[in-house]
Amino acid sequence: MSKRSHNSEDEDRNVSSRTNLNNLPINSKAKVIVEDIDNDQINEFEDQYSDEFESDGEIMEIDDEDDEEEDENLNEEEFNLKTKEKAENIIAKDEASKDISNATGNNLYLPNISRPLGPDEVLEPDMSVYEMLHNVNLSWPCMSLDIIPDSLGNERRNYPQSILLTTATQASKKKDNELMILQLSQLTKTLLKEDDDDNDDEDDEDDEDRESDPILEDANVALRDTTNRLKVTPFATNNNQEILTATMSENGEVYIFDIINQVKSFQIPGYQVSKQSKRPIHTIRSHGNVEGFGLDWSPLIKSGALLTGDCSGEIFLTSRHTSKWITEKQSFSVGNNKSIEDIQWSKTEQTVFATAGCDGYIRIWDTRSKKHKPAISTRASNVDVNVISWNEKMEYLLASGDDKGVWGVWDLRQFSPSQENASPVAQYDFHKGAITSISFNPLDESTVAVASEDNTVTLWDLSVEADDEEIKQQTHETKELEQIPPQLLFVHWQKEVKDVKWHRQIPGCLVSTGTDGLNVWKTISV
């Protein structure tokens, strides 16, 4: 898993031409674009320009030399009809060239299918397909993020929106790293500007812009090192007395913070965050100096239970007993020294969790096991399995993504302790880079968000059937769609995207992080 990123004989004159991004030539002898020509216009055109270019014959080549003798034998009406017909052919060729220009230019780009972008080319989002899109620039790239539950209510669909989240930096110097607690408010709906808006009063527009500008507030905590992954406990809400956040660092230490006071500083004017609130309430040092990426809070143990996995294949369980945090001395391991890339607690079984590793296996564990060995091991790939996601509404479904860009969904009911091979119920080889994040939508069991090193986040709807009549009709009408899986809903471009999360209180809203900062977005597709 990639962890971080710090990288001629023809001298005809063109009187009128149309070009695209590739400067493709328009293959037409006649260089003048002629539209809706009648006989009188042709005569007028000939009278106006015949003297000016009579000597070089560079512009009008409607009459080829081979046809000159034939044209001399035509009467005036026949000559004009023939000239008009040739002019219409020129227009048709030009329109065909324009279609080619649009197809290869900046009208439509199919990620992983269209030609790669050039060094000076960028993708611009089609704002008509976004309900909301905001970009947040940060001081340093961030590899991981999580959304903090709030008390503003569920099923929020009205704008402006407000979001609480936390992320951590990859600064060039270790001492400059921070845990960032952010509040994004006044997040407005994306509106396409209509032509009539140009006539609006400029002062009114300025006032509206000021009122709708998004607001970013931050309360940061200094960290000792780069953070590989962070998670917020699912029980964290403003109604509680704490918001537990765990960060897994490059130096092998895991820090547990309570960021309730940082969140209060956004809500209470003049609220001061104490120095004590900027220190971890507990540090897990069981991994020694071995860094890791596996990290997850139990969604069922309210007192606090945290699993952490490192690059040597060791997994430790840390639980809170009264006010004291205790890490079990014996680790969970298969002893192969292969990195644990991701950990996910079961959404329904309090003692069950799943792991993904560099050995290509998905494993199911039970914390009650005295041997601390997996109950089931299934080979999911012949390369690293980087990320997994447990479906919250269908507890037997688990999604995974590997280092080759392949992701799939597994039915855990098909897993067996007696055999290590199982087949995914769905699998897609669309992405051209390693999968860096995968997440089932907590509000819809059939939709999945997948982030990849090919600079895209894709949204998928697994409930779509390939033989759906509407899908078949669309594919028949647009040949490019033949190469796209019918389950693919949406493609969002973000440079070197590393993590993506659904907002469980704002349906369809996602937050993703890459080297260009944070993207907060919601598409009309979900």
Coordinates of C-alpha atoms in Angstrom, one line a residue:
M1 CA 0.0 0.0 0.0
S2 CA 1.4 3.4 -1.0
K3 CA 1.5 5.4 2.2
R4 CA 2.4 9.0 1.2
S5 CA 3.3 11.2 -1.7
H6 CA 5.9 14.3 -1.3
N7 CA 5.5 14.1 -6.7
S8 CA 4.6 21.3 -45.3
E9 CA 4.1 21.1 -49.1
D10 CA 0.5 22.4 -48.9
E11 CA 0.6 26.1 -48.4
D12 CA -3.1 26.8 -48.4
R13 CA -4.1 29.8 -46.1
N14 CA -6.5 29.1 -43.3
V15 CA -8.9 32.0 -43.4
S16 CA -11.3 30.3 -40.9
S17 CA -10.5 27.3 -38.8
R18 CA -11.6 25.5 -35.6
T19 CA -9.2 23.8 -33.3
N20 CA -9.4 21.7 -30.2
L21 CA -7.0 20.8 -27.3
N22 CA -5.0 18.5 -29.6
N23 CA -4.9 21.1 -32.5
L24 CA -6.4 18.4 -34.8
P25 CA -6.5 19.7 -38.4
I26 CA -9.8 20.0 -40.2
N27 CA -9.5 18.0 -43.4
S28 CA -11.3 20.2 -45.9
K29 CA -10.0 21.9 -49.0
A30 CA -12.4 24.8 -48.7
K31 CA -11.1 27.0 -45.8
V32 CA -14.1 29.3 -45.7
I33 CA -17.1 28.2 -43.5
V34 CA -20.3 28.8 -45.5
E35 CA -23.7 28.6 -43.8
D36 CA -27.2 28.9 -45.3
I37 CA -26.0 30.1 -48.7
D38 CA -28.5 30.9 -51.4
N39 CA -27.8 31.8 -55.0
D40 CA -27.7 35.6 -54.5
Q41 CA -25.2 35.2 -51.6
I42 CA -22.9 33.1 -53.7
N43 CA -22.9 35.7 -56.5
E44 CA -22.3 38.4 -54.0
F45 CA -19.5 36.4 -52.4
E46 CA -17.8 35.8 -55.8
D47 CA -18.0 39.5 -56.7
Q48 CA -16.6 40.6 -53.4
Y49 CA -13.6 38.2 -53.2
S50 CA -12.7 37.1 -56.7
D51 CA -10.5 40.2 -57.4
E52 CA -8.8 40.2 -54.1
F53 CA -7.5 36.6 -54.3
E54 CA -7.6 36.1 -58.0
S55 CA -3.8 35.7 -58.3
D56 CA -3.1 33.0 -55.9
G57 CA -6.3 30.9 -55.8
E58 CA -5.7 30.1 -52.1
I59 CA -9.1 30.4 -50.6
M60 CA -11.9 29.0 -52.7
E61 CA -11.2 25.6 -54.0
I62 CA -14.8 24.5 -54.4
D63 CA -14.1 24.1 -58.1
D64 CA -11.4 21.5 -58.6
E65 CA -9.2 21.9 -61.7
D66 CA -10.5 18.7 -63.2
D67 CA -14.0 20.1 -63.1
E68 CA -13.2 23.5 -64.8
E69 CA -14.1 22.3 -68.3
E70 CA -17.3 20.7 -67.1
D71 CA -18.3 23.8 -65.2
E72 CA -17.8 25.9 -68.3
N73 CA -20.5 23.9 -70.1
L74 CA -23.1 24.5 -67.4
N75 CA -25.6 27.3 -67.5
E76 CA -25.8 29.8 -64.7
E77 CA -28.6 27.9 -62.8
E78 CA -26.9 24.6 -63.0
F79 CA -23.6 26.1 -61.9
N80 CA -25.2 27.8 -58.9
L81 CA -26.9 24.5 -57.8
K82 CA -23.6 22.6 -58.1
T83 CA -21.8 25.3 -56.1
K84 CA -24.4 25.3 -53.4
E85 CA -24.2 21.5 -53.2
K86 CA -20.5 21.6 -52.7
A87 CA -20.8 24.3 -50.1
E88 CA -23.3 22.2 -48.1
N89 CA -20.8 19.3 -48.2
I90 CA -18.2 21.6 -46.8
I91 CA -20.5 22.5 -43.9
A92 CA -21.2 18.8 -43.2
K93 CA -17.5 18.0 -43.1
D94 CA -16.9 20.9 -40.7
E95 CA -19.7 19.7 -38.4
A96 CA -18.1 16.2 -38.4
S97 CA -14.8 17.8 -37.5
K98 CA -16.4 19.7 -34.7
D99 CA -17.9 16.5 -33.3
I100 CA -14.4 14.9 -33.3
S101 CA -13.1 18.0 -31.5
N102 CA -15.7 17.7 -28.8
A103 CA -15.1 14.0 -28.3
T104 CA -11.3 14.5 -27.9
G105 CA -11.4 17.9 -26.3
N106 CA -12.8 19.0 -23.0
N107 CA -16.5 18.0 -23.4
L108 CA -16.4 14.5 -21.9
Y109 CA -13.6 12.6 -20.2
L110 CA -13.9 9.0 -19.1
P111 CA -11.4 8.2 -16.4
N112 CA -9.3 5.1 -17.0
I113 CA -10.7 4.8 -20.5
S114 CA -10.0 8.1 -22.3
R115 CA -6.4 9.0 -23.1
P116 CA -4.2 10.0 -20.1
L117 CA -4.1 13.7 -19.3
G118 CA -1.2 15.7 -20.7
P119 CA 1.2 17.6 -18.4
D120 CA -0.7 20.9 -18.9
E121 CA -4.2 19.5 -18.8
V122 CA -6.6 19.4 -15.9
L123 CA -10.1 18.1 -15.3
E124 CA -12.8 20.5 -14.5
P125 CA -15.9 19.3 -12.7
D126 CA -19.3 19.5 -14.3
M127 CA -21.1 21.5 -11.7
S128 CA -24.5 20.4 -13.0
V129 CA -23.9 16.9 -11.5
Y130 CA -22.9 18.2 -8.0
E131 CA -25.5 19.2 -5.4
M132 CA -22.6 20.5 -3.3
L133 CA -18.8 20.8 -3.9
H134 CA -16.4 22.7 -1.7
N135 CA -12.5 22.5 -1.7
V136 CA -10.6 23.1 1.6
N137 CA -6.9 23.9 1.3
L138 CA -4.7 22.8 4.2
S139 CA -1.2 23.6 5.3
W140 CA -0.1 20.0 4.7
P141 CA -1.4 16.9 3.0
C142 CA -3.5 14.6 5.1
M143 CA -3.6 10.9 4.7
S144 CA -6.7 10.1 6.9
L145 CA -9.9 11.7 8.1
D146 CA -13.0 11.0 10.0
I147 CA -16.3 12.8 10.5
I148 CA -17.4 13.8 14.0
P149 CA -21.0 13.1 14.9
D150 CA -22.9 16.2 15.9
S151 CA -26.2 17.2 17.5
L152 CA -27.7 19.0 14.5
G153 CA -29.9 16.1 13.7
N154 CA -30.1 13.3 11.1
E155 CA -31.4 13.3 7.5
R156 CA -30.2 16.9 7.0
R157 CA -31.1 18.0 3.5
N158 CA -31.5 21.7 3.8
Y159 CA -28.7 24.2 3.1
P160 CA -26.5 25.7 4.3
Q161 CA -24.9 22.7 5.9
S162 CA -22.4 22.4 8.7
I163 CA -19.8 19.6 9.2
L164 CA -17.4 18.6 12.0
L165 CA -14.4 16.5 11.1
T166 CA -10.9 15.7 12.1
T167 CA -7.8 14.9 10.2
A168 CA -4.0 14.8 10.7
T169 CA -1.1 16.1 8.7
Q170 CA 2.0 14.8 6.9
A171 CA 4.3 17.7 7.5
S172 CA 7.8 17.8 6.0
K173 CA 9.2 18.0 9.6
K174 CA 7.8 15.8 12.4
K175 CA 7.5 18.7 14.9
D176 CA 5.1 20.5 12.5
N177 CA 2.5 17.8 12.5
E178 CA -0.9 18.5 13.9
L179 CA -4.3 16.8 14.7
M180 CA -6.7 19.2 13.1
I181 CA -10.3 19.6 14.4
L182 CA -12.3 21.5 11.8
Q183 CA -15.8 23.0 11.7
L184 CA -17.1 23.8 8.2
S185 CA -20.2 25.9 8.2
Q186 CA -22.3 27.9 5.6
L187 CA -21.7 25.1 3.1
T188 CA -24.0 26.1 0.4
K189 CA -25.7 24.2 -2.4
T190 CA -23.9 24.4 -5.8
L191 CA -25.8 26.7 -8.1
L192 CA -25.3 27.1 -11.8
K193 CA -25.2 30.7 -12.9
E194 CA -28.0 31.5 -15.3
D195 CA -27.6 34.0 -18.2
D196 CA -30.2 36.2 -16.7
D197 CA -28.0 36.7 -13.6
D198 CA -25.7 39.0 -15.5
N199 CA -28.4 41.7 -15.3
D200 CA -28.6 41.6 -11.5
D201 CA -27.4 44.5 -9.5
E202 CA -23.7 44.1 -8.7
D203 CA -24.1 45.3 -5.1
D204 CA -26.8 42.7 -4.4
E205 CA -24.5 40.0 -5.8
D206 CA -21.7 41.1 -3.5
D207 CA -24.0 40.9 -0.5
E208 CA -25.2 37.5 -1.4
D209 CA -21.6 36.2 -1.9
R210 CA -20.6 37.5 1.5
E211 CA -23.6 35.8 3.1
S212 CA -22.9 32.5 1.4
D213 CA -19.1 32.3 1.9
P214 CA -18.2 29.0 3.7
I215 CA -16.7 29.4 7.1
L216 CA -13.7 27.3 8.3
E217 CA -12.8 27.1 12.0
D218 CA -10.0 25.0 13.4
A219 CA -8.6 24.0 16.7
N220 CA -5.4 22.1 16.4
V221 CA -3.4 19.8 18.6
A222 CA 0.4 19.3 18.2
L223 CA 1.6 15.8 17.3
R224 CA 5.0 14.1 17.6
D225 CA 4.9 12.4 14.2
T226 CA 3.0 11.8 11.0
T227 CA -0.4 10.1 11.3
N228 CA -1.1 7.1 9.1
R229 CA -4.7 6.7 10.2
L230 CA -7.2 8.2 12.6
K231 CA -10.7 7.2 13.8
V232 CA -13.4 8.9 15.9
T233 CA -15.5 6.7 18.3
P234 CA -19.0 6.2 16.9
F235 CA -20.4 7.3 20.3
A236 CA -18.9 10.7 20.1
T237 CA -21.6 13.4 20.1
N238 CA -21.8 16.8 21.6
N239 CA -24.5 15.6 24.0
N240 CA -21.9 13.3 25.6
Q241 CA -19.0 14.5 27.8
E242 CA -16.3 13.2 25.5
I243 CA -15.3 12.8 21.8
L244 CA -12.6 10.1 21.7
T245 CA -10.2 10.2 18.7
A246 CA -7.4 7.7 18.1
T247 CA -4.4 8.4 15.8
M248 CA -1.9 5.8 14.7
S249 CA 1.5 7.3 14.1
E250 CA 4.5 6.6 12.0
N251 CA 6.6 6.1 15.1
G252 CA 4.5 3.2 16.2
E253 CA 2.6 5.0 19.0
V254 CA -1.1 5.3 19.2
Y255 CA -2.6 8.4 20.8
I256 CA -6.1 8.6 22.3
F257 CA -7.4 12.2 22.5
D258 CA -10.6 13.6 23.9
I259 CA -11.4 16.6 21.6
I260 CA -14.6 17.6 23.3
N261 CA -13.1 21.0 24.3
Q262 CA -11.9 21.7 20.8
V263 CA -15.4 21.2 19.5
K264 CA -16.9 23.4 22.3
S265 CA -14.6 26.2 21.2
F266 CA -16.5 26.4 18.0
Q267 CA -19.8 26.7 19.8
I268 CA -19.1 28.9 22.8
P269 CA -17.6 32.4 22.0
G270 CA -14.4 33.0 23.9
Y271 CA -14.1 29.4 25.0
Q272 CA -10.4 28.7 25.8
V273 CA -9.0 25.2 25.3
S274 CA -6.7 24.3 28.2
K275 CA -3.2 22.9 27.7
Q276 CA -4.3 19.6 29.3
S277 CA -7.0 19.2 26.6
K278 CA -4.2 19.3 23.9
R279 CA -2.5 16.2 25.4
P280 CA -3.4 12.6 24.7
I281 CA -5.4 11.0 27.5
H282 CA -3.6 7.7 26.8
T283 CA -0.7 6.4 24.7
I284 CA -0.5 2.9 23.4
R285 CA 3.2 1.7 23.1
S286 CA 2.6 -2.0 22.6
H287 CA 3.7 -1.9 18.9
G288 CA 7.2 -0.7 19.9
N289 CA 8.6 1.5 17.0
V290 CA 6.7 -0.5 14.3
E291 CA 4.2 1.8 12.5
G292 CA 0.8 0.6 11.4
F293 CA -2.4 1.3 9.5
G294 CA -5.0 -0.9 11.2
L295 CA -7.2 1.1 13.5
D296 CA -10.9 0.9 14.6
W297 CA -13.2 1.7 17.5
S298 CA -15.9 -0.8 18.4
P299 CA -19.4 0.4 17.4
L300 CA -20.9 -1.7 20.2
I301 CA -18.7 -1.2 23.3
K302 CA -19.7 2.2 24.6
S303 CA -17.0 2.3 27.3
G304 CA -14.3 2.2 24.6
A305 CA -12.6 -0.6 22.8
L306 CA -9.8 0.0 20.2
L307 CA -8.0 -2.4 17.9
T308 CA -4.7 -1.5 16.4
G309 CA -2.6 -3.4 13.9
D310 CA 0.9 -2.8 12.7
C311 CA 3.3 -3.6 9.8
S312 CA 4.7 -6.7 11.6
G313 CA 1.3 -8.4 11.7
E314 CA 0.6 -7.8 15.4
I315 CA -2.9 -6.7 16.6
F316 CA -3.6 -5.3 20.1
L317 CA -6.8 -4.7 21.9
T318 CA -7.1 -1.7 24.2
S319 CA -10.1 -1.3 26.4
R320 CA -11.2 1.1 29.1
H321 CA -12.0 -0.2 32.5
T322 CA -13.6 2.6 34.6
S323 CA -11.2 5.4 34.0
K324 CA -8.1 3.3 33.1
W325 CA -7.1 2.1 29.6
I326 CA -5.6 -1.4 29.5
T327 CA -3.9 -3.0 26.5
E328 CA -3.8 -6.8 26.4
K329 CA -0.3 -8.1 26.6
Q330 CA -0.8 -10.9 24.1
S331 CA -1.4 -9.8 20.5
F332 CA -3.6 -11.4 17.8
S333 CA -1.4 -12.7 15.1
V334 CA -0.8 -15.4 12.5
G335 CA 2.9 -15.0 12.9
N336 CA 3.8 -14.3 9.2
N337 CA 5.2 -10.9 9.8
K338 CA 2.9 -9.4 7.1
S339 CA 1.4 -6.0 7.6
I340 CA -2.1 -5.5 8.9
E341 CA -3.4 -2.9 6.5
D342 CA -7.0 -2.4 7.8
I343 CA -9.2 -3.5 10.7
Q344 CA -13.0 -3.4 11.0
W345 CA -15.1 -4.4 13.9
S346 CA -18.3 -6.3 13.2
K347 CA -21.4 -4.1 13.3
T348 CA -23.5 -6.8 15.1
E349 CA -21.1 -9.1 17.0
Q350 CA -19.4 -7.5 19.9
T351 CA -16.4 -9.8 19.9
V352 CA -15.9 -10.2 16.2
F353 CA -13.6 -8.2 13.9
A354 CA -12.0 -8.5 10.4
T355 CA -8.6 -7.7 9.1
A356 CA -7.0 -7.2 5.7
G357 CA -3.3 -7.8 5.1
C358 CA -0.3 -7.6 2.8
D359 CA -0.5 -11.4 2.5
G360 CA -3.7 -11.0 0.5
Y361 CA -5.9 -12.5 3.1
I362 CA -9.1 -11.4 4.8
R363 CA -9.4 -12.8 8.2
I364 CA -12.2 -13.0 10.8
W365 CA -11.2 -13.0 14.4
D366 CA -12.9 -13.4 17.8
T367 CA -11.5 -11.5 20.8
R368 CA -12.6 -14.4 23.1
S369 CA -10.1 -16.8 21.4
K370 CA -7.5 -17.9 23.9
K371 CA -5.0 -18.7 21.1
H372 CA -5.5 -15.2 19.6
K373 CA -5.7 -16.8 16.2
P374 CA -8.2 -16.1 13.4
A375 CA -11.3 -18.2 13.2
I376 CA -11.5 -17.9 9.4
S377 CA -8.9 -17.0 6.7
T378 CA -9.8 -16.5 3.1
R379 CA -7.4 -15.5 0.3
A380 CA -9.0 -12.4 -1.3
S381 CA -6.1 -11.4 -3.6
N382 CA -2.6 -12.3 -4.8
V383 CA -1.4 -8.8 -3.8
D384 CA -1.9 -6.6 -0.7
V385 CA -5.5 -6.1 0.5
N386 CA -5.3 -2.5 1.5
V387 CA -8.8 -1.7 2.9
I388 CA -12.0 -3.3 4.0
S389 CA -15.5 -2.1 4.9
W390 CA -18.3 -3.9 6.8
N391 CA -21.9 -3.2 5.6
E392 CA -23.9 -1.7 8.4
K393 CA -27.3 -2.9 7.2
M394 CA -26.3 -6.3 5.8
E395 CA -23.9 -7.7 8.4
Y396 CA -22.8 -10.6 6.2
L397 CA -21.3 -8.3 3.4
L398 CA -17.7 -7.1 3.5
A399 CA -16.0 -5.0 0.8
S400 CA -12.3 -5.0 0.1
G401 CA -9.8 -3.2 -2.2
D402 CA -6.4 -4.4 -3.2
D403 CA -3.1 -3.0 -4.5
K404 CA -3.9 -3.7 -8.2
G405 CA -7.0 -1.5 -8.1
V406 CA -9.5 -4.4 -7.9
W407 CA -12.3 -4.2 -5.3
G408 CA -15.0 -6.6 -4.5
V409 CA -17.8 -7.6 -2.1
W410 CA -17.7 -10.8 -0.1
D411 CA -20.6 -12.8 1.5
L412 CA -19.2 -13.9 4.9
R413 CA -21.7 -16.8 4.9
Q414 CA -19.7 -18.4 2.2
F415 CA -16.5 -18.3 4.3
S416 CA -15.4 -21.6 5.8
P417 CA -12.8 -22.5 8.4
S418 CA -12.0 -25.6 6.4
Q419 CA -11.0 -23.9 3.2
E420 CA -9.2 -20.7 2.3
N421 CA -10.7 -20.0 -1.1
A422 CA -14.0 -18.1 -1.6
S423 CA -15.4 -16.2 -4.5
P424 CA -16.6 -12.6 -4.2
V425 CA -20.3 -11.9 -5.0
A426 CA -19.2 -8.9 -7.0
Q427 CA -15.8 -7.8 -8.2
Y428 CA -14.6 -4.8 -10.4
D429 CA -11.4 -4.1 -12.1
F430 CA -12.1 -0.5 -13.1
H431 CA -9.5 1.5 -11.2
K432 CA -5.9 1.8 -12.6
G433 CA -4.2 2.4 -9.2
A434 CA -4.2 0.8 -5.7
I435 CA -7.4 1.1 -3.7
T436 CA -6.7 3.5 -0.8
S437 CA -10.1 3.6 0.8
I438 CA -13.5 1.8 0.6
S439 CA -16.7 2.5 2.4
F440 CA -20.2 1.2 2.4
N441 CA -22.8 4.0 2.6
P442 CA -24.2 3.7 6.2
L443 CA -27.6 4.9 5.0
D444 CA -27.9 2.7 1.9
E445 CA -26.6 -0.9 1.9
S446 CA -26.2 -1.0 -1.9
T447 CA -23.9 2.0 -2.5
V448 CA -20.1 2.0 -2.1
A449 CA -17.5 4.7 -2.3
V450 CA -14.0 3.7 -3.5
A451 CA -10.9 5.8 -3.6
S452 CA -7.9 5.0 -5.7
E453 CA -4.4 6.1 -6.4
D454 CA -5.5 6.8 -10.0
N455 CA -6.8 10.1 -8.6
T456 CA -10.5 9.2 -8.5
V457 CA -13.3 8.4 -6.0
T458 CA -16.0 6.3 -7.6
L459 CA -19.5 5.7 -6.4
W460 CA -21.2 2.4 -7.1
D461 CA -24.7 1.0 -6.8
L462 CA -24.7 -2.8 -6.4
S463 CA -28.4 -3.0 -6.8
V464 CA -28.2 -2.2 -10.6
E465 CA -28.7 -5.2 -12.8
A466 CA -26.5 -5.4 -16.0
D467 CA -29.5 -6.5 -18.1
D468 CA -31.7 -3.5 -17.1
E469 CA -33.5 -2.3 -20.2
E470 CA -32.6 1.4 -19.5
I471 CA -28.9 0.5 -19.1
K472 CA -28.9 -1.5 -22.3
Q473 CA -30.5 1.4 -24.2
Q474 CA -28.0 3.9 -22.9
T475 CA -25.1 1.6 -23.8
H476 CA -26.6 1.1 -27.3
E477 CA -26.8 4.9 -27.8
T478 CA -23.4 5.8 -26.4
K479 CA -20.7 3.3 -27.4
E480 CA -18.2 4.6 -24.8
L481 CA -20.5 3.3 -22.1
E482 CA -19.9 -0.3 -23.2
Q483 CA -16.6 -0.2 -21.3
I484 CA -18.1 1.1 -18.1
P485 CA -19.7 -1.3 -15.5
P486 CA -23.4 -0.5 -15.3
Q487 CA -23.1 -0.3 -11.5
L488 CA -20.8 2.7 -11.7
L489 CA -22.7 5.8 -10.6
F490 CA -20.2 8.6 -10.4
V491 CA -16.6 9.5 -10.8
H492 CA -15.0 12.3 -8.7
W493 CA -11.5 13.5 -9.5
Q494 CA -9.1 14.4 -6.7
K495 CA -5.3 14.5 -6.8
E496 CA -3.7 11.5 -5.0
V497 CA -6.8 10.8 -2.9
K498 CA -6.2 8.8 0.2
D499 CA -9.4 8.5 2.2
V500 CA -13.1 9.0 1.8
K501 CA -15.9 9.0 4.4
W502 CA -19.7 9.2 4.1
H503 CA -21.5 11.7 6.4
R504 CA -24.1 9.6 8.2
Q505 CA -26.2 12.6 9.1
I506 CA -26.2 14.3 5.7
P507 CA -27.5 11.7 3.2
G508 CA -25.2 11.4 0.1
C509 CA -22.5 13.7 1.5
L510 CA -18.9 12.6 1.4
V511 CA -15.6 14.1 2.5
S512 CA -12.3 13.0 0.8
T513 CA -8.7 13.9 1.4
G514 CA -5.8 14.1 -1.0
T515 CA -2.6 16.1 -1.6
D516 CA -4.7 19.0 -2.7
G517 CA -6.7 19.2 0.6
L518 CA -10.2 18.2 1.5
N519 CA -13.2 17.9 -0.8
V520 CA -16.7 18.1 0.7
W521 CA -19.2 17.0 -2.0
K522 CA -22.6 15.6 -2.7
T523 CA -23.6 14.3 -6.2
I524 CA -27.1 14.2 -7.7
S525 CA -26.5 10.5 -8.3
V526 CA -26.9 9.5 -4.6

